[in-house]
Amino acid sequence: MALELRHFRYFVAVAEEGHITRAAERLGMQQPPLSQRIRFIEDELGAQLFLRRARGVELTQAGRAFLETARSMLSQYEGAYETVRRAARGQTGRLCVGATPTSAFHPIVPLAIRSFRDEFPQVNLTLEERLPVELIRGLQEKNIDVAFLRAETFVEAELSVKPLLAEPMIVALPTGHKLACGNGAIALRDLARDAFIVYARQTGPAFFEATIAACRDAGFSPTLGQEAPRVTSALNLVAAGLGVCVVPASVRRMAMEGIVYHPLKGSGQLKAPINIVSRRGDSAAVVRNFLNSIRRAKGTLADPQ
């Protein structure tokens, strides 16, 4: 029988105590079995590890060399054991969080990430800003673990979609617009003659569809202006005076020269939801921990709605 990890523990205990009886008490076993195991270790190694004295035992030169090796073996084992335990608790590892270009502006995203990083500093967390279709693909291919998405429903059965919050939509106007003065609310119908800049129409149609529906409810079909791939490029078009754009309220955090933001009157139904999307049945502790961080972050927001 080859040496096992327990044999290293037996040897180290005897070496540190310098006495087999005291070592046996430390290990919670009887002295005779421990003496037998020490002899077995010496037989396996073909070397005498201890000199037996009247008042205990003393390490031989071979014993001192083996003590260093035994301690190193135990330390490596305990380190590996703790590493596995920490990974199982989600305290180490990696986590990739995705966010759409507009959801990344909402304060809950950096707040949740900061809360998670404070609690789990040894997890390698990365944030990816991508379009909705890219995030969904990343979740399916397991390149992304959790995503903040605006779309409310997905057909992918393997994905879990949980509503997080909804924020009001506002309108971005060029500073030269006749309604740009002040900071009062604007009715959608007052924008009926303006061109509406739309963004991510194909890759994330939720806002486009919601805006068109709200305009029709207000009594007009909007004139569509130039399309932009992302909200930032849409706002650049607004700043250039090429139209107006309906955006989530949190986008106002991105101040741009040439743009003013106004709330919308009577836009109770025109909301920008944020949903948390993850793989259904994902048992990774690091993912569960991040979802908990999101819930805590939502609870700290003064007005998450």
mmCIF file of C-alpha atoms in Angstrom:
data_model
loop_
_atom_site.group_PDB
_atom_site.id
_atom_site.type_symbol
_atom_site.label_atom_id
_atom_site.label_comp_id
_atom_site.label_asym_id
_atom_site.label_seq_id
_atom_site.Cartn_x
_atom_site.Cartn_y
_atom_site.Cartn_z
ATOM 1 C CA MET A 1 0.000 0.000 0.000
ATOM 2 C CA ALA A 2 1.436 3.375 -1.011
ATOM 3 C CA LEU A 3 1.508 6.389 1.243
ATOM 4 C CA GLU A 4 -1.761 8.291 1.507
ATOM 5 C CA LEU A 5 -2.484 11.831 2.579
ATOM 6 C CA ARG A 6 -3.423 10.685 6.091
ATOM 7 C CA HIS A 7 0.060 9.233 6.520
ATOM 8 C CA PHE A 8 1.553 12.667 5.922
ATOM 9 C CA ARG A 9 -0.735 14.064 8.622
ATOM 10 C CA TYR A 10 0.337 11.337 11.061
ATOM 11 C CA PHE A 11 4.003 12.016 10.431
ATOM 12 C CA VAL A 12 3.701 15.815 10.723
ATOM 13 C CA ALA A 13 1.768 15.539 13.986
ATOM 14 C CA VAL A 14 4.441 13.307 15.549
ATOM 15 C CA ALA A 15 7.251 15.518 14.239
ATOM 16 C CA GLU A 16 5.659 18.682 15.619
ATOM 17 C CA GLU A 17 4.701 17.194 18.983
ATOM 18 C CA GLY A 18 7.959 15.287 19.413
ATOM 19 C CA HIS A 19 5.962 12.644 21.241
ATOM 20 C CA ILE A 20 3.782 9.864 19.852
ATOM 21 C CA THR A 21 1.253 9.891 22.710
ATOM 22 C CA ARG A 22 0.672 13.648 22.444
ATOM 23 C CA ALA A 23 0.442 13.358 18.660
ATOM 24 C CA ALA A 24 -2.155 10.579 19.048
ATOM 25 C CA GLU A 25 -4.238 12.832 21.322
ATOM 26 C CA ARG A 26 -3.974 15.648 18.782
ATOM 27 C CA LEU A 27 -5.138 13.311 16.023
ATOM 28 C CA GLY A 28 -7.915 11.788 18.136
ATOM 29 C CA MET A 29 -6.575 8.235 17.992
ATOM 30 C CA GLN A 30 -4.793 5.700 20.188
ATOM 31 C CA GLN A 31 -1.018 5.584 20.556
ATOM 32 C CA PRO A 32 -0.380 1.979 19.368
ATOM 33 C CA PRO A 33 -2.082 2.404 15.950
ATOM 34 C CA LEU A 34 -0.180 5.650 15.431
ATOM 35 C CA SER A 35 3.130 3.951 16.229
ATOM 36 C CA GLN A 36 2.268 1.239 13.695
ATOM 37 C CA ARG A 37 1.531 3.839 11.017
ATOM 38 C CA ILE A 38 4.824 5.629 11.657
ATOM 39 C CA ARG A 39 6.670 2.321 11.234
ATOM 40 C CA PHE A 40 4.715 1.706 8.033
ATOM 41 C CA ILE A 41 5.801 5.114 6.676
ATOM 42 C CA GLU A 42 9.434 4.348 7.481
ATOM 43 C CA ASP A 43 9.167 0.930 5.830
ATOM 44 C CA GLU A 44 7.614 2.449 2.710
ATOM 45 C CA LEU A 45 10.347 5.075 2.466
ATOM 46 C CA GLY A 46 13.124 2.712 3.462
ATOM 47 C CA ALA A 47 14.465 5.249 5.947
ATOM 48 C CA GLN A 48 14.352 5.822 9.683
ATOM 49 C CA LEU A 49 12.515 9.084 10.323
ATOM 50 C CA PHE A 50 12.623 9.225 14.118
ATOM 51 C CA LEU A 51 15.054 8.380 16.883
ATOM 52 C CA ARG A 52 13.110 6.899 19.792
ATOM 53 C CA ARG A 53 14.114 8.549 23.069
ATOM 54 C CA ALA A 54 12.969 7.924 26.624
ATOM 55 C CA ARG A 55 10.935 11.134 26.667
ATOM 56 C CA GLY A 56 9.730 11.177 23.082
ATOM 57 C CA VAL A 57 11.031 11.072 19.534
ATOM 58 C CA GLU A 58 13.563 13.123 17.596
ATOM 59 C CA LEU A 59 13.731 13.615 13.849
ATOM 60 C CA THR A 60 16.614 12.084 11.959
ATOM 61 C CA GLN A 61 18.223 13.897 9.051
ATOM 62 C CA ALA A 62 15.955 11.911 6.700
ATOM 63 C CA GLY A 63 13.012 12.806 8.925
ATOM 64 C CA ARG A 64 13.778 16.532 8.713
ATOM 65 C CA ALA A 65 13.940 16.319 4.920
ATOM 66 C CA PHE A 66 10.668 14.388 4.783
ATOM 67 C CA LEU A 67 8.964 16.899 7.127
ATOM 68 C CA GLU A 68 9.480 19.678 4.592
ATOM 69 C CA THR A 69 8.010 17.505 1.849
ATOM 70 C CA ALA A 70 5.062 16.381 4.003
ATOM 71 C CA ARG A 71 4.159 19.937 4.977
ATOM 72 C CA SER A 72 4.339 21.023 1.340
ATOM 73 C CA MET A 73 2.055 18.148 0.291
ATOM 74 C CA LEU A 74 -0.518 18.999 2.975
ATOM 75 C CA SER A 75 -0.370 22.692 2.112
ATOM 76 C CA GLN A 76 -0.963 21.985 -1.581
ATOM 77 C CA TYR A 77 -3.874 19.711 -0.770
ATOM 78 C CA GLU A 78 -5.474 22.196 1.597
ATOM 79 C CA GLY A 79 -4.970 24.991 -0.929
ATOM 80 C CA ALA A 80 -6.577 22.946 -3.705
ATOM 81 C CA TYR A 81 -9.419 21.931 -1.409
ATOM 82 C CA GLU A 82 -10.107 25.554 -0.453
ATOM 83 C CA THR A 83 -9.887 26.643 -4.084
ATOM 84 C CA VAL A 84 -12.572 24.121 -5.039
ATOM 85 C CA ARG A 85 -14.756 25.163 -2.109
ATOM 86 C CA ARG A 86 -14.473 28.858 -3.012
ATOM 87 C CA ALA A 87 -15.320 28.106 -6.634
ATOM 88 C CA ALA A 88 -18.326 26.054 -5.526
ATOM 89 C CA ARG A 89 -19.507 29.037 -3.465
ATOM 90 C CA GLY A 90 -19.023 31.365 -6.428
ATOM 91 C CA GLN A 91 -16.204 33.273 -4.713
ATOM 92 C CA THR A 92 -13.741 32.668 -7.546
ATOM 93 C CA GLY A 93 -13.970 32.065 -11.270
ATOM 94 C CA ARG A 94 -15.144 34.272 -14.109
ATOM 95 C CA LEU A 95 -18.385 36.045 -14.951
ATOM 96 C CA CYS A 96 -19.257 37.792 -18.198
ATOM 97 C CA VAL A 97 -22.125 40.284 -17.948
ATOM 98 C CA GLY A 98 -23.752 41.662 -21.056
ATOM 99 C CA ALA A 99 -25.783 44.846 -21.499
ATOM 100 C CA THR A 100 -27.506 46.479 -24.439
ATOM 101 C CA PRO A 101 -26.308 49.998 -25.338
ATOM 102 C CA THR A 102 -29.324 51.665 -23.702
ATOM 103 C CA SER A 103 -29.606 49.482 -20.597
ATOM 104 C CA ALA A 104 -25.946 50.180 -19.793
ATOM 105 C CA PHE A 105 -26.919 53.790 -19.018
ATOM 106 C CA HIS A 106 -29.273 52.809 -16.214
ATOM 107 C CA PRO A 107 -27.655 53.188 -12.773
ATOM 108 C CA ILE A 108 -28.683 49.688 -11.724
ATOM 109 C CA VAL A 109 -26.045 48.175 -14.034
ATOM 110 C CA PRO A 110 -22.932 49.789 -12.496
ATOM 111 C CA LEU A 111 -24.534 49.555 -9.035
ATOM 112 C CA ALA A 112 -25.034 45.780 -9.326
ATOM 113 C CA ILE A 113 -21.520 45.274 -10.694
ATOM 114 C CA ARG A 114 -19.970 47.396 -7.947
ATOM 115 C CA SER A 115 -21.922 45.504 -5.260
ATOM 116 C CA PHE A 116 -20.805 42.168 -6.706
ATOM 117 C CA ARG A 117 -17.162 43.229 -6.998
ATOM 118 C CA ASP A 118 -17.142 44.429 -3.391
ATOM 119 C CA GLU A 119 -18.442 41.078 -2.147
ATOM 120 C CA PHE A 120 -16.553 38.806 -4.544
ATOM 121 C CA PRO A 121 -13.304 40.595 -5.464
ATOM 122 C CA GLN A 122 -11.610 37.389 -6.659
ATOM 123 C CA VAL A 123 -14.149 36.771 -9.437
ATOM 124 C CA ASN A 124 -12.905 37.978 -12.822
ATOM 125 C CA LEU A 125 -15.901 40.019 -14.031
ATOM 126 C CA THR A 126 -16.103 41.519 -17.508
ATOM 127 C CA LEU A 127 -18.830 43.725 -18.981
ATOM 128 C CA GLU A 128 -19.744 43.429 -22.654
ATOM 129 C CA GLU A 129 -21.925 46.044 -24.366
ATOM 130 C CA ARG A 130 -23.608 44.448 -27.356
ATOM 131 C CA LEU A 131 -26.780 44.545 -29.397
ATOM 132 C CA PRO A 132 -29.650 42.293 -28.235
ATOM 133 C CA VAL A 133 -29.183 39.593 -30.879
ATOM 134 C CA GLU A 134 -25.479 39.420 -30.036
ATOM 135 C CA LEU A 135 -26.232 39.063 -26.334
ATOM 136 C CA ILE A 136 -28.727 36.286 -26.933
ATOM 137 C CA ARG A 137 -26.204 34.458 -29.108
ATOM 138 C CA GLY A 138 -23.551 34.939 -26.435
ATOM 139 C CA LEU A 139 -25.845 33.451 -23.791
ATOM 140 C CA GLN A 140 -26.621 30.465 -25.991
ATOM 141 C CA GLU A 141 -22.957 29.881 -26.766
ATOM 142 C CA LYS A 142 -22.029 30.338 -23.070
ATOM 143 C CA ASN A 143 -19.755 33.284 -23.777
ATOM 144 C CA ILE A 144 -22.030 35.511 -21.666
ATOM 145 C CA ASP A 145 -23.518 34.445 -18.339
ATOM 146 C CA VAL A 146 -26.063 37.164 -17.498
ATOM 147 C CA ALA A 147 -27.416 39.999 -19.614
ATOM 148 C CA PHE A 148 -29.420 43.194 -19.138
ATOM 149 C CA LEU A 149 -31.810 43.333 -22.105
ATOM 150 C CA ARG A 150 -34.661 45.631 -23.023
ATOM 151 C CA ALA A 151 -36.784 43.187 -25.044
ATOM 152 C CA GLU A 152 -39.567 41.642 -22.974
ATOM 153 C CA THR A 153 -39.915 38.201 -24.563
ATOM 154 C CA PHE A 154 -37.718 35.675 -26.303
ATOM 155 C CA VAL A 155 -38.599 32.470 -28.090
ATOM 156 C CA GLU A 156 -35.436 30.711 -26.954
ATOM 157 C CA ALA A 157 -36.652 28.096 -24.477
ATOM 158 C CA GLU A 158 -33.215 27.686 -22.919
ATOM 159 C CA LEU A 159 -33.197 31.293 -21.694
ATOM 160 C CA SER A 160 -34.763 32.587 -18.500
ATOM 161 C CA VAL A 161 -36.174 36.123 -18.713
ATOM 162 C CA LYS A 162 -37.036 37.933 -15.476
ATOM 163 C CA PRO A 163 -38.449 41.484 -15.481
ATOM 164 C CA LEU A 164 -36.312 43.836 -13.407
ATOM 165 C CA LEU A 165 -37.747 47.328 -13.831
ATOM 166 C CA ALA A 166 -39.249 49.745 -16.309
ATOM 167 C CA GLU A 167 -38.312 53.379 -16.796
ATOM 168 C CA PRO A 168 -40.195 56.103 -18.686
ATOM 169 C CA MET A 169 -39.243 57.097 -22.195
ATOM 170 C CA ILE A 170 -38.257 60.696 -22.939
ATOM 171 C CA VAL A 171 -37.574 62.604 -26.135
ATOM 172 C CA ALA A 172 -34.229 63.974 -27.312
ATOM 173 C CA LEU A 173 -34.522 67.217 -29.290
ATOM 174 C CA PRO A 174 -31.915 69.278 -31.117
ATOM 175 C CA THR A 175 -31.235 72.506 -29.238
ATOM 176 C CA GLY A 176 -32.628 74.511 -32.151
ATOM 177 C CA HIS A 177 -36.033 72.815 -31.961
ATOM 178 C CA LYS A 178 -38.993 75.088 -31.297
ATOM 179 C CA LEU A 179 -39.943 72.996 -28.244
ATOM 180 C CA ALA A 180 -36.425 72.741 -26.866
ATOM 181 C CA CYS A 181 -36.718 75.678 -24.482
ATOM 182 C CA GLY A 182 -37.407 74.984 -20.816
ATOM 183 C CA ASN A 183 -37.667 71.537 -19.332
ATOM 184 C CA GLY A 184 -41.390 70.892 -19.411
ATOM 185 C CA ALA A 185 -43.078 67.761 -20.678
ATOM 186 C CA ILE A 186 -43.927 67.482 -24.368
ATOM 187 C CA ALA A 187 -46.871 65.653 -25.897
ATOM 188 C CA LEU A 188 -46.023 63.195 -28.646
ATOM 189 C CA ARG A 189 -48.652 64.741 -30.897
ATOM 190 C CA ASP A 190 -46.688 68.011 -30.809
ATOM 191 C CA LEU A 191 -43.896 66.139 -32.629
ATOM 192 C CA ALA A 192 -46.128 64.890 -35.443
ATOM 193 C CA ARG A 193 -44.314 67.029 -38.050
ATOM 194 C CA ASP A 194 -40.837 65.931 -36.953
ATOM 195 C CA ALA A 195 -38.760 63.113 -38.367
ATOM 196 C CA PHE A 196 -38.208 60.347 -35.797
ATOM 197 C CA ILE A 197 -34.685 58.975 -35.697
ATOM 198 C CA VAL A 198 -34.840 55.221 -35.020
ATOM 199 C CA TYR A 199 -32.033 52.956 -33.871
ATOM 200 C CA ALA A 200 -31.311 49.216 -33.762
ATOM 201 C CA ARG A 201 -34.568 48.601 -35.619
ATOM 202 C CA GLN A 202 -33.548 45.173 -36.881
ATOM 203 C CA THR A 203 -31.361 43.974 -34.028
ATOM 204 C CA GLY A 204 -33.504 45.253 -31.152
ATOM 205 C CA PRO A 205 -36.930 46.356 -32.390
ATOM 206 C CA ALA A 206 -38.574 46.804 -28.972
ATOM 207 C CA PHE A 207 -38.152 50.600 -28.825
ATOM 208 C CA PHE A 208 -39.064 51.105 -32.459
ATOM 209 C CA GLU A 209 -42.293 49.146 -32.109
ATOM 210 C CA ALA A 210 -43.191 50.870 -28.824
ATOM 211 C CA THR A 211 -42.574 54.321 -30.307
ATOM 212 C CA ILE A 212 -44.653 53.647 -33.422
ATOM 213 C CA ALA A 213 -47.518 52.313 -31.288
ATOM 214 C CA ALA A 214 -47.404 55.329 -28.956
ATOM 215 C CA CYS A 215 -47.445 57.772 -31.882
ATOM 216 C CA ARG A 216 -50.456 56.057 -33.399
ATOM 217 C CA ASP A 217 -52.203 56.182 -30.040
ATOM 218 C CA ALA A 218 -51.475 59.925 -30.071
ATOM 219 C CA GLY A 219 -53.254 60.208 -33.425
ATOM 220 C CA PHE A 220 -50.510 60.231 -36.047
ATOM 221 C CA SER A 221 -48.138 57.979 -37.945
ATOM 222 C CA PRO A 222 -44.589 59.231 -37.423
ATOM 223 C CA THR A 223 -42.314 60.223 -40.252
ATOM 224 C CA LEU A 224 -39.234 58.032 -40.003
ATOM 225 C CA GLY A 225 -35.884 59.684 -40.393
ATOM 226 C CA GLN A 226 -32.481 58.136 -40.754
ATOM 227 C CA GLU A 227 -31.859 54.819 -39.022
ATOM 228 C CA ALA A 228 -28.910 54.379 -36.679
ATOM 229 C CA PRO A 229 -27.340 51.132 -35.400
ATOM 230 C CA ARG A 230 -27.005 52.345 -31.790
ATOM 231 C CA VAL A 231 -28.506 54.974 -29.535
ATOM 232 C CA THR A 232 -25.272 56.990 -29.469
ATOM 233 C CA SER A 233 -25.242 57.357 -33.234
ATOM 234 C CA ALA A 234 -28.966 58.202 -33.157
ATOM 235 C CA LEU A 235 -28.275 61.028 -30.712
ATOM 236 C CA ASN A 236 -25.540 62.361 -32.989
ATOM 237 C CA LEU A 237 -28.141 62.591 -35.748
ATOM 238 C CA VAL A 238 -30.455 64.475 -33.390
ATOM 239 C CA ALA A 239 -27.646 66.865 -32.462
ATOM 240 C CA ALA A 240 -27.145 67.483 -36.182
ATOM 241 C CA GLY A 241 -30.785 68.597 -36.437
ATOM 242 C CA LEU A 242 -31.965 65.626 -38.514
ATOM 243 C CA GLY A 243 -34.876 64.720 -36.265
ATOM 244 C CA VAL A 244 -36.004 63.773 -32.768
ATOM 245 C CA CYS A 245 -35.529 60.496 -30.930
ATOM 246 C CA VAL A 246 -37.442 58.720 -28.167
ATOM 247 C CA VAL A 247 -35.049 57.142 -25.673
ATOM 248 C CA PRO A 248 -35.122 55.640 -22.162
ATOM 249 C CA ALA A 249 -34.933 58.254 -19.399
ATOM 250 C CA SER A 250 -31.556 57.002 -18.175
ATOM 251 C CA VAL A 251 -29.967 57.990 -21.505
ATOM 252 C CA ARG A 252 -30.105 61.607 -20.314
ATOM 253 C CA ARG A 253 -27.028 60.697 -18.246
ATOM 254 C CA MET A 254 -25.132 60.988 -21.529
ATOM 255 C CA ALA A 255 -25.035 64.749 -21.969
ATOM 256 C CA MET A 256 -24.273 65.746 -25.555
ATOM 257 C CA GLU A 257 -23.762 69.174 -27.011
ATOM 258 C CA GLY A 258 -26.644 70.114 -29.281
ATOM 259 C CA ILE A 259 -29.258 67.964 -27.488
ATOM 260 C CA VAL A 260 -31.875 68.627 -24.822
ATOM 261 C CA TYR A 261 -34.081 66.016 -23.187
ATOM 262 C CA HIS A 262 -37.746 66.443 -22.271
ATOM 263 C CA PRO A 263 -40.208 64.131 -20.535
ATOM 264 C CA LEU A 264 -43.264 63.059 -22.487
ATOM 265 C CA LYS A 265 -46.814 63.920 -21.477
ATOM 266 C CA GLY A 266 -49.296 61.126 -21.098
ATOM 267 C CA SER A 267 -46.706 58.462 -21.840
ATOM 268 C CA GLY A 268 -47.758 56.071 -19.096
ATOM 269 C CA GLN A 269 -47.682 53.174 -21.532
ATOM 270 C CA LEU A 270 -44.421 54.199 -23.181
ATOM 271 C CA LYS A 271 -41.940 52.439 -20.921
ATOM 272 C CA ALA A 272 -38.464 51.046 -21.399
ATOM 273 C CA PRO A 273 -38.203 47.734 -19.553
ATOM 274 C CA ILE A 274 -34.985 46.137 -18.365
ATOM 275 C CA ASN A 275 -34.967 42.379 -18.016
ATOM 276 C CA ILE A 276 -32.399 39.983 -16.621
ATOM 277 C CA VAL A 277 -31.656 37.116 -18.992
ATOM 278 C CA SER A 278 -29.652 34.025 -18.104
ATOM 279 C CA ARG A 279 -29.511 30.408 -19.169
ATOM 280 C CA ARG A 280 -32.385 28.436 -17.732
ATOM 281 C CA GLY A 281 -31.201 25.986 -15.090
ATOM 282 C CA ASP A 282 -27.687 27.473 -14.876
ATOM 283 C CA SER A 283 -26.414 26.115 -11.562
ATOM 284 C CA ALA A 284 -23.195 28.148 -11.416
ATOM 285 C CA ALA A 285 -22.882 29.758 -7.990
ATOM 286 C CA VAL A 286 -21.167 32.809 -9.471
ATOM 287 C CA VAL A 287 -24.288 33.489 -11.573
ATOM 288 C CA ARG A 288 -26.597 33.084 -8.576
ATOM 289 C CA ASN A 289 -24.428 35.484 -6.604
ATOM 290 C CA PHE A 290 -24.626 38.107 -9.334
ATOM 291 C CA LEU A 291 -28.402 37.764 -9.587
ATOM 292 C CA ASN A 292 -28.540 38.396 -5.845
ATOM 293 C CA SER A 293 -26.377 41.493 -6.341
ATOM 294 C CA ILE A 294 -28.859 42.769 -8.917
ATOM 295 C CA ARG A 295 -31.740 42.322 -6.481
ATOM 296 C CA ARG A 296 -29.841 44.177 -3.767
ATOM 297 C CA ALA A 297 -28.959 46.965 -6.203
ATOM 298 C CA LYS A 298 -32.599 47.383 -7.171
ATOM 299 C CA GLY A 299 -33.521 47.663 -3.503
ATOM 300 C CA THR A 300 -31.080 50.537 -2.991
ATOM 301 C CA LEU A 301 -32.395 52.643 -5.868
ATOM 302 C CA ALA A 302 -34.494 55.533 -4.665
ATOM 303 C CA ASP A 303 -37.023 55.023 -7.441
ATOM 304 C CA PRO A 304 -36.308 51.926 -9.584
ATOM 305 C CA GLN A 305 -39.429 52.552 -11.616
#
